PDB file of C-alpha atoms in Angstrom:
ATOM      1  CA  MET Q   1      85.478 108.487  53.106  1.00 46.00           C
ATOM      2  CA  LYS Q   2      86.037 104.734  52.737  1.00 53.00           C
ATOM      3  CA  ALA Q   3      87.893 103.326  49.751  1.00 47.00           C
ATOM      4  CA  LYS Q   4      84.757 101.356  48.793  1.00 56.00           C
ATOM      5  CA  ASP Q   5      82.714 104.568  48.735  1.00 65.00           C
ATOM      6  CA  ASN Q   6      85.310 106.249  46.515  1.00 70.00           C
ATOM      7  CA  LEU Q   7      85.239 103.264  44.158  1.00 72.00           C
ATOM      8  CA  GLU Q   8      81.436 103.293  43.914  1.00 82.00           C
ATOM      9  CA  ILE Q   9      81.434 107.028  43.186  1.00 86.00           C
ATOM     10  CA  GLU Q  10      84.052 106.519  40.473  1.00 90.00           C
ATOM     11  CA  ASP Q  11      82.091 103.586  38.992  1.00 91.00           C
ATOM     12  CA  PHE Q  12      78.941 105.699  38.877  1.00 93.00           C
ATOM     13  CA  LYS Q  13      80.789 108.580  37.212  1.00 92.00           C
ATOM     14  CA  ASN Q  14      82.107 106.188  34.561  1.00 93.00           C
ATOM     15  CA  LEU Q  15      78.618 104.813  33.992  1.00 95.00           C
ATOM     16  CA  CYS Q  16      77.341 108.381  33.480  1.00 96.00           C
ATOM     17  CA  GLN Q  17      79.930 109.274  30.831  1.00 96.00           C
ATOM     18  CA  ILE Q  18      77.577 108.943  27.865  1.00 97.00           C
ATOM     19  CA  GLU Q  19      74.931 111.029  29.633  1.00 97.00           C
ATOM     20  CA  ASN Q  20      77.518 113.679  30.527  1.00 96.00           C
ATOM     21  CA  ASP Q  21      78.692 113.834  26.925  1.00 97.00           C
ATOM     22  CA  LEU Q  22      75.095 114.445  25.833  1.00 97.00           C
ATOM     23  CA  ARG Q  23      74.666 117.144  28.475  1.00 96.00           C
ATOM     24  CA  SER Q  24      77.709 118.919  27.037  1.00 95.00           C
ATOM     25  CA  LYS Q  25      75.698 119.054  23.787  1.00 95.00           C
ATOM     26  CA  LYS Q  26      72.819 120.797  25.616  1.00 93.00           C
ATOM     27  CA  TYR Q  27      70.626 117.721  26.196  1.00 96.00           C
ATOM     28  CA  GLN Q  28      69.583 117.856  29.852  1.00 95.00           C
ATOM     29  CA  LEU Q  29      66.826 115.296  30.417  1.00 98.00           C
ATOM     30  CA  ILE Q  30      68.249 112.001  29.183  1.00 98.00           C
ATOM     31  CA  ALA Q  31      66.127 108.879  29.437  1.00 98.00           C
ATOM     32  CA  GLY Q  32      67.306 105.299  29.289  1.00 98.00           C
ATOM     33  CA  VAL Q  33      64.951 102.524  28.170  1.00 98.00           C
ATOM     34  CA  ASP Q  34      65.216  98.770  28.443  1.00 98.00           C
ATOM     35  CA  GLU Q  35      62.925  95.753  28.406  1.00 97.00           C
ATOM     36  CA  SER Q  36      62.538  92.507  30.306  1.00 98.00           C
ATOM     37  CA  GLY Q  37      60.960  89.280  29.107  1.00 97.00           C
ATOM     38  CA  ARG Q  38      61.830  89.397  25.422  1.00 95.00           C
ATOM     39  CA  GLY Q  39      63.080  85.808  25.383  1.00 93.00           C
ATOM     40  CA  ALA Q  40      60.543  84.368  27.824  1.00 96.00           C
ATOM     41  CA  TRP Q  41      58.045  81.694  26.812  1.00 96.00           C
ATOM     42  CA  ALA Q  42      55.302  83.046  29.050  1.00 97.00           C
ATOM     43  CA  GLY Q  43      54.168  86.272  30.641  1.00 97.00           C
ATOM     44  CA  PRO Q  44      54.285  89.890  29.543  1.00 98.00           C
ATOM     45  CA  LEU Q  45      56.949  92.055  28.009  1.00 98.00           C
ATOM     46  CA  VAL Q  46      57.841  94.917  30.362  1.00 98.00           C
ATOM     47  CA  ALA Q  47      59.735  98.062  29.390  1.00 98.00           C
ATOM     48  CA  ALA Q  48      60.969 100.835  31.662  1.00 98.00           C
ATOM     49  CA  ALA Q  49      62.202 104.356  31.072  1.00 98.00           C
ATOM     50  CA  VAL Q  50      64.315 106.220  33.634  1.00 98.00           C
ATOM     51  CA  ILE Q  51      65.705 109.751  33.804  1.00 98.00           C
ATOM     52  CA  ILE Q  52      68.350 110.157  36.512  1.00 98.00           C
ATOM     53  CA  PRO Q  53      68.482 113.799  37.679  1.00 97.00           C
ATOM     54  CA  GLN Q  54      71.951 115.268  37.376  1.00 93.00           C
ATOM     55  CA  ASN Q  55      72.334 115.716  41.139  1.00 92.00           C
ATOM     56  CA  VAL Q  56      71.380 112.102  41.988  1.00 95.00           C
ATOM     57  CA  PHE Q  57      74.012 109.504  42.875  1.00 95.00           C
ATOM     58  CA  ILE Q  58      72.949 105.835  42.827  1.00 95.00           C
ATOM     59  CA  SER Q  59      75.417 103.700  44.739  1.00 93.00           C
ATOM     60  CA  GLY Q  60      76.116 100.271  43.234  1.00 93.00           C
ATOM     61  CA  LEU Q  61      74.151 100.872  40.031  1.00 95.00           C
ATOM     62  CA  LYS Q  62      74.802  98.141  37.461  1.00 92.00           C
ATOM     63  CA  ASP Q  63      73.125  96.186  34.700  1.00 91.00           C
ATOM     64  CA  CYS Q  64      70.388  94.140  36.384  1.00 94.00           C
ATOM     65  CA  LYS Q  65      71.980  90.871  35.204  1.00 91.00           C
ATOM     66  CA  GLN Q  66      75.141  91.606  37.211  1.00 92.00           C
ATOM     67  CA  ILE Q  67      73.480  91.881  40.627  1.00 94.00           C
ATOM     68  CA  THR Q  68      71.435  89.699  42.950  1.00 94.00           C
ATOM     69  CA  PRO Q  69      67.628  89.888  43.288  1.00 94.00           C
ATOM     70  CA  LYS Q  70      68.035  91.402  46.765  1.00 96.00           C
ATOM     71  CA  THR Q  71      70.313  94.144  45.421  1.00 96.00           C
ATOM     72  CA  ARG Q  72      67.948  94.743  42.505  1.00 97.00           C
ATOM     73  CA  GLU Q  73      65.082  95.310  44.932  1.00 97.00           C
ATOM     74  CA  LYS Q  74      67.172  97.779  46.938  1.00 97.00           C
ATOM     75  CA  LEU Q  75      68.217  99.675  43.812  1.00 97.00           C
ATOM     76  CA  PHE Q  76      64.642  99.615  42.512  1.00 98.00           C
ATOM     77  CA  LYS Q  77      63.525 101.534  45.605  1.00 98.00           C
ATOM     78  CA  THR Q  78      66.392 104.030  45.270  1.00 97.00           C
ATOM     79  CA  ILE Q  79      65.643 104.612  41.578  1.00 98.00           C
ATOM     80  CA  THR Q  80      61.883 104.951  41.978  1.00 98.00           C
ATOM     81  CA  ASP Q  81      62.323 107.270  44.977  1.00 98.00           C
ATOM     82  CA  SER Q  82      64.830 109.613  43.324  1.00 98.00           C
ATOM     83  CA  CYS Q  83      64.336 109.492  39.547  1.00 98.00           C
ATOM     84  CA  PHE Q  84      61.705 110.062  36.885  1.00 98.00           C
ATOM     85  CA  TRP Q  85      60.512 106.628  35.774  1.00 98.00           C
ATOM     86  CA  SER Q  86      57.731 104.747  34.057  1.00 98.00           C
ATOM     87  CA  VAL Q  87      56.859 101.241  32.934  1.00 98.00           C
ATOM     88  CA  ALA Q  88      54.896  99.820  30.013  1.00 98.00           C
ATOM     89  CA  ILE Q  89      53.459  96.308  30.173  1.00 98.00           C
ATOM     90  CA  PHE Q  90      52.362  94.463  27.022  1.00 98.00           C
ATOM     91  CA  ASP Q  91      50.576  91.171  27.592  1.00 97.00           C
ATOM     92  CA  VAL Q  92      50.744  87.923  25.628  1.00 96.00           C
ATOM     93  CA  LYS Q  93      47.798  88.867  23.395  1.00 95.00           C
ATOM     94  CA  LYS Q  94      49.681  91.972  22.277  1.00 96.00           C
ATOM     95  CA  ILE Q  95      52.868  89.973  21.638  1.00 96.00           C
ATOM     96  CA  GLU Q  96      51.010  87.397  19.558  1.00 94.00           C
ATOM     97  CA  ALA Q  97      49.109  90.061  17.613  1.00 94.00           C
ATOM     98  CA  LEU Q  98      52.079  92.285  16.755  1.00 94.00           C
ATOM     99  CA  GLY Q  99      54.967  89.828  16.789  1.00 93.00           C
ATOM    100  CA  LEU Q 100      57.856  90.001  19.216  1.00 93.00           C
ATOM    101  CA  GLN Q 101      60.084  92.591  17.525  1.00 94.00           C
ATOM    102  CA  LYS Q 102      57.306  95.095  16.856  1.00 96.00           C
ATOM    103  CA  THR Q 103      55.924  94.572  20.359  1.00 96.00           C
ATOM    104  CA  ASN Q 104      59.381  95.152  21.789  1.00 96.00           C
ATOM    105  CA  LEU Q 105      59.794  98.496  20.001  1.00 97.00           C
ATOM    106  CA  GLU Q 106      56.253  99.645  20.785  1.00 97.00           C
ATOM    107  CA  CYS Q 107      56.666  98.734  24.457  1.00 98.00           C
ATOM    108  CA  LEU Q 108      59.931 100.683  24.713  1.00 98.00           C
ATOM    109  CA  LYS Q 109      58.346 103.722  23.049  1.00 97.00           C
ATOM    110  CA  GLU Q 110      55.301 103.491  25.309  1.00 98.00           C
ATOM    111  CA  ALA Q 111      57.538 103.576  28.392  1.00 98.00           C
ATOM    112  CA  VAL Q 112      59.157 106.784  27.108  1.00 98.00           C
ATOM    113  CA  LYS Q 113      55.762 108.361  26.406  1.00 97.00           C
ATOM    114  CA  LYS Q 114      54.544 107.532  29.910  1.00 98.00           C
ATOM    115  CA  LEU Q 115      57.314 109.523  31.622  1.00 98.00           C
ATOM    116  CA  SER Q 116      55.944 112.474  33.591  1.00 97.00           C
ATOM    117  CA  VAL Q 117      58.500 114.764  31.924  1.00 97.00           C
ATOM    118  CA  LYS Q 118      59.498 114.677  28.267  1.00 97.00           C
ATOM    119  CA  PRO Q 119      63.146 113.733  27.753  1.00 98.00           C
ATOM    120  CA  ASP Q 120      65.447 115.698  25.465  1.00 97.00           C
ATOM    121  CA  PHE Q 121      67.251 112.542  24.376  1.00 98.00           C
ATOM    122  CA  VAL Q 122      66.626 108.800  24.677  1.00 98.00           C
ATOM    123  CA  LEU Q 123      69.212 106.029  24.993  1.00 98.00           C
ATOM    124  CA  SER Q 124      67.919 102.536  24.290  1.00 97.00           C
ATOM    125  CA  ASP Q 125      69.487  99.154  24.892  1.00 94.00           C
ATOM    126  CA  GLY Q 126      70.188  97.503  21.566  1.00 92.00           C
ATOM    127  CA  TYR Q 127      67.324  98.776  19.421  1.00 90.00           C
ATOM    128  CA  LEU Q 128      66.843 102.166  17.767  1.00 94.00           C
ATOM    129  CA  LEU Q 129      63.313 103.462  18.334  1.00 96.00           C
ATOM    130  CA  PRO Q 130      61.726 104.507  15.026  1.00 91.00           C
ATOM    131  CA  ASN Q 131      59.237 107.400  14.814  1.00 92.00           C
ATOM    132  CA  LEU Q 132      59.828 108.450  18.408  1.00 94.00           C
ATOM    133  CA  GLU Q 133      60.050 112.183  17.575  1.00 92.00           C
ATOM    134  CA  ILE Q 134      62.750 112.576  20.229  1.00 96.00           C
ATOM    135  CA  PRO Q 135      66.464 112.293  19.380  1.00 96.00           C
ATOM    136  CA  ASN Q 136      67.543 108.782  20.314  1.00 96.00           C
ATOM    137  CA  LYS Q 137      70.448 106.412  20.046  1.00 97.00           C
ATOM    138  CA  ALA Q 138      70.735 102.657  20.429  1.00 97.00           C
ATOM    139  CA  LEU Q 139      73.669 101.322  22.440  1.00 97.00           C
ATOM    140  CA  ILE Q 140      74.932  97.762  22.187  1.00 95.00           C
ATOM    141  CA  LYS Q 141      75.043  96.382  25.739  1.00 94.00           C
ATOM    142  CA  GLY Q 142      73.720  99.762  26.833  1.00 94.00           C
ATOM    143  CA  ASP Q 143      72.772  98.446  30.265  1.00 94.00           C
ATOM    144  CA  SER Q 144      76.504  97.980  30.954  1.00 95.00           C
ATOM    145  CA  ILE Q 145      77.700 101.384  29.736  1.00 96.00           C
ATOM    146  CA  SER Q 146      74.881 103.843  30.464  1.00 97.00           C
ATOM    147  CA  ALA Q 147      73.584 104.764  33.916  1.00 97.00           C
ATOM    148  CA  CYS Q 148      70.042 105.549  32.809  1.00 98.00           C
ATOM    149  CA  ILE Q 149      69.744 102.312  30.802  1.00 98.00           C
ATOM    150  CA  ALA Q 150      71.144 100.323  33.746  1.00 97.00           C
ATOM    151  CA  ALA Q 151      68.521 101.941  35.974  1.00 98.00           C
ATOM    152  CA  ALA Q 152      65.793 101.119  33.448  1.00 98.00           C
ATOM    153  CA  SER Q 153      67.002  97.505  33.299  1.00 97.00           C
ATOM    154  CA  ILE Q 154      66.506  97.200  37.055  1.00 98.00           C
ATOM    155  CA  VAL Q 155      63.054  98.801  37.047  1.00 98.00           C
ATOM    156  CA  CYS Q 156      61.712  96.590  34.245  1.00 98.00           C
ATOM    157  CA  LYS Q 157      63.319  93.427  35.633  1.00 98.00           C
ATOM    158  CA  VAL Q 158      61.983  93.896  39.157  1.00 98.00           C
ATOM    159  CA  THR Q 159      58.547  94.874  37.837  1.00 98.00           C
ATOM    160  CA  ARG Q 160      58.328  91.811  35.614  1.00 98.00           C
ATOM    161  CA  ASP Q 161      59.685  89.441  38.266  1.00 98.00           C
ATOM    162  CA  ARG Q 162      56.954  90.610  40.640  1.00 98.00           C
ATOM    163  CA  ILE Q 163      54.342  89.970  37.963  1.00 98.00           C
ATOM    164  CA  MET Q 164      55.691  86.474  37.364  1.00 98.00           C
ATOM    165  CA  ASP Q 165      55.661  85.755  41.103  1.00 98.00           C
ATOM    166  CA  LYS Q 166      51.947  86.605  41.139  1.00 98.00           C
ATOM    167  CA  LEU Q 167      51.297  84.512  38.033  1.00 98.00           C
ATOM    168  CA  ASP Q 168      53.013  81.586  39.734  1.00 98.00           C
ATOM    169  CA  LYS Q 169      50.150  81.514  42.236  1.00 97.00           C
ATOM    170  CA  GLU Q 170      47.609  81.460  39.390  1.00 97.00           C
ATOM    171  CA  PHE Q 171      49.504  78.879  37.328  1.00 97.00           C
ATOM    172  CA  PRO Q 172      51.498  76.868  39.896  1.00 96.00           C
ATOM    173  CA  SER Q 173      52.464  74.008  37.566  1.00 96.00           C
ATOM    174  CA  PHE Q 174      55.121  75.914  35.619  1.00 97.00           C
ATOM    175  CA  GLY Q 175      57.496  77.261  38.267  1.00 97.00           C
ATOM    176  CA  PHE Q 176      57.150  80.905  37.246  1.00 98.00           C
ATOM    177  CA  SER Q 177      58.408  82.110  40.618  1.00 96.00           C
ATOM    178  CA  PHE Q 178      61.887  80.832  39.804  1.00 95.00           C
ATOM    179  CA  ASN Q 179      62.061  80.588  35.984  1.00 97.00           C
ATOM    180  CA  LYS Q 180      60.107  83.837  35.357  1.00 97.00           C
ATOM    181  CA  GLY Q 181      58.589  82.288  32.233  1.00 97.00           C
ATOM    182  CA  TYR Q 182      61.878  81.372  30.555  1.00 96.00           C
ATOM    183  CA  GLY Q 183      62.482  77.970  28.969  1.00 93.00           C
ATOM    184  CA  THR Q 184      64.193  76.061  31.769  1.00 94.00           C
ATOM    185  CA  LYS Q 185      64.186  72.267  31.831  1.00 94.00           C
ATOM    186  CA  TYR Q 186      61.516  72.281  34.543  1.00 95.00           C
ATOM    187  CA  HIS Q 187      59.364  74.630  32.459  1.00 95.00           C
ATOM    188  CA  GLN Q 188      59.775  72.454  29.369  1.00 91.00           C
ATOM    189  CA  GLU Q 189      58.801  69.336  31.285  1.00 92.00           C
ATOM    190  CA  ALA Q 190      55.754  71.069  32.766  1.00 93.00           C
ATOM    191  CA  LEU Q 191      54.678  72.220  29.306  1.00 91.00           C
ATOM    192  CA  ALA Q 192      55.050  68.710  27.930  1.00 88.00           C
ATOM    193  CA  ARG Q 193      52.889  67.383  30.760  1.00 91.00           C
ATOM    194  CA  TRP Q 194      50.227  70.076  31.100  1.00 91.00           C
ATOM    195  CA  GLY Q 195      50.304  71.943  27.807  1.00 90.00           C
ATOM    196  CA  PRO Q 196      50.479  75.732  27.532  1.00 93.00           C
ATOM    197  CA  SER Q 197      48.431  78.066  29.722  1.00 94.00           C
ATOM    198  CA  LYS Q 198      46.668  81.221  28.514  1.00 95.00           C
ATOM    199  CA  ILE Q 199      49.752  83.307  29.336  1.00 96.00           C
ATOM    200  CA  HIS Q 200      52.138  81.216  27.211  1.00 96.00           C
ATOM    201  CA  ARG Q 201      53.327  82.663  23.914  1.00 94.00           C
ATOM    202  CA  LYS Q 202      51.864  79.999  21.671  1.00 91.00           C
ATOM    203  CA  ASN Q 203      53.458  81.374  18.507  1.00 88.00           C
ATOM    204  CA  PHE Q 204      56.974  80.833  19.918  1.00 86.00           C
ATOM    205  CA  SER Q 205      58.578  77.928  18.057  1.00 81.00           C
ATOM    206  CA  PRO Q 206      59.324  75.712  21.129  1.00 78.00           C
ATOM    207  CA  ILE Q 207      55.709  75.951  22.260  1.00 84.00           C
ATOM    208  CA  LYS Q 208      54.353  75.537  18.726  1.00 79.00           C
ATOM    209  CA  LYS Q 209      56.356  72.335  18.529  1.00 75.00           C
ATOM    210  CA  LEU Q 210      54.900  71.040  21.791  1.00 72.00           C
ATOM    211  CA  ILE Q 211      51.366  71.857  20.616  1.00 67.00           C
ATOM    212  CA  CYS Q 212      51.938  70.040  17.316  1.00 65.00           C
ATOM    213  CA  GLU Q 213      53.447  67.030  19.050  1.00 62.00           C
ATOM    214  CA  GLY Q 214      50.546  66.966  21.514  1.00 53.00           C
TER     215      GLY Q 214
END
């Protein structure tokens, strides 16, 4: 076996430490949940839940922010082919109706509920999930220290990026294919010129300001 292969196996084992500790406490089906698009100015909020079966090894698994889009796509296929997974997608109307924080929590919980098997324990990235009725724990920077959260981060990121690529064709003025709805300089300039579209989060303060100034 190559040294690189040994290193990747060791990295994956380290990333599974929290899950293994929970398994030693008799929790077997451990789900990780994460979201993508929380800080975006446009487009949906997407959450994913992933349960990695105990006998599955995912080579190169990392927090989605630490890998390239090409690697994310490759890992997305591996995860969706070998794991239990689900996604929840909440659109702009839902975000504006509930507010961002409540939408975020509801979206994460919805992803857990949509899993085809019920987890024994849920690990979430950053936010504890109230009223879930399943034991759960929030981990700061969970996508860097938990395998199932890292896997969820990839699934929700790839899913949302694909949505934004499609929305770019519908709203070509804003550069969604490369900014994914986040507040880049190009996006700000396009908003100042064209005003917000129907998929912009008009209650976000930067967009509110542009509307008022307009």
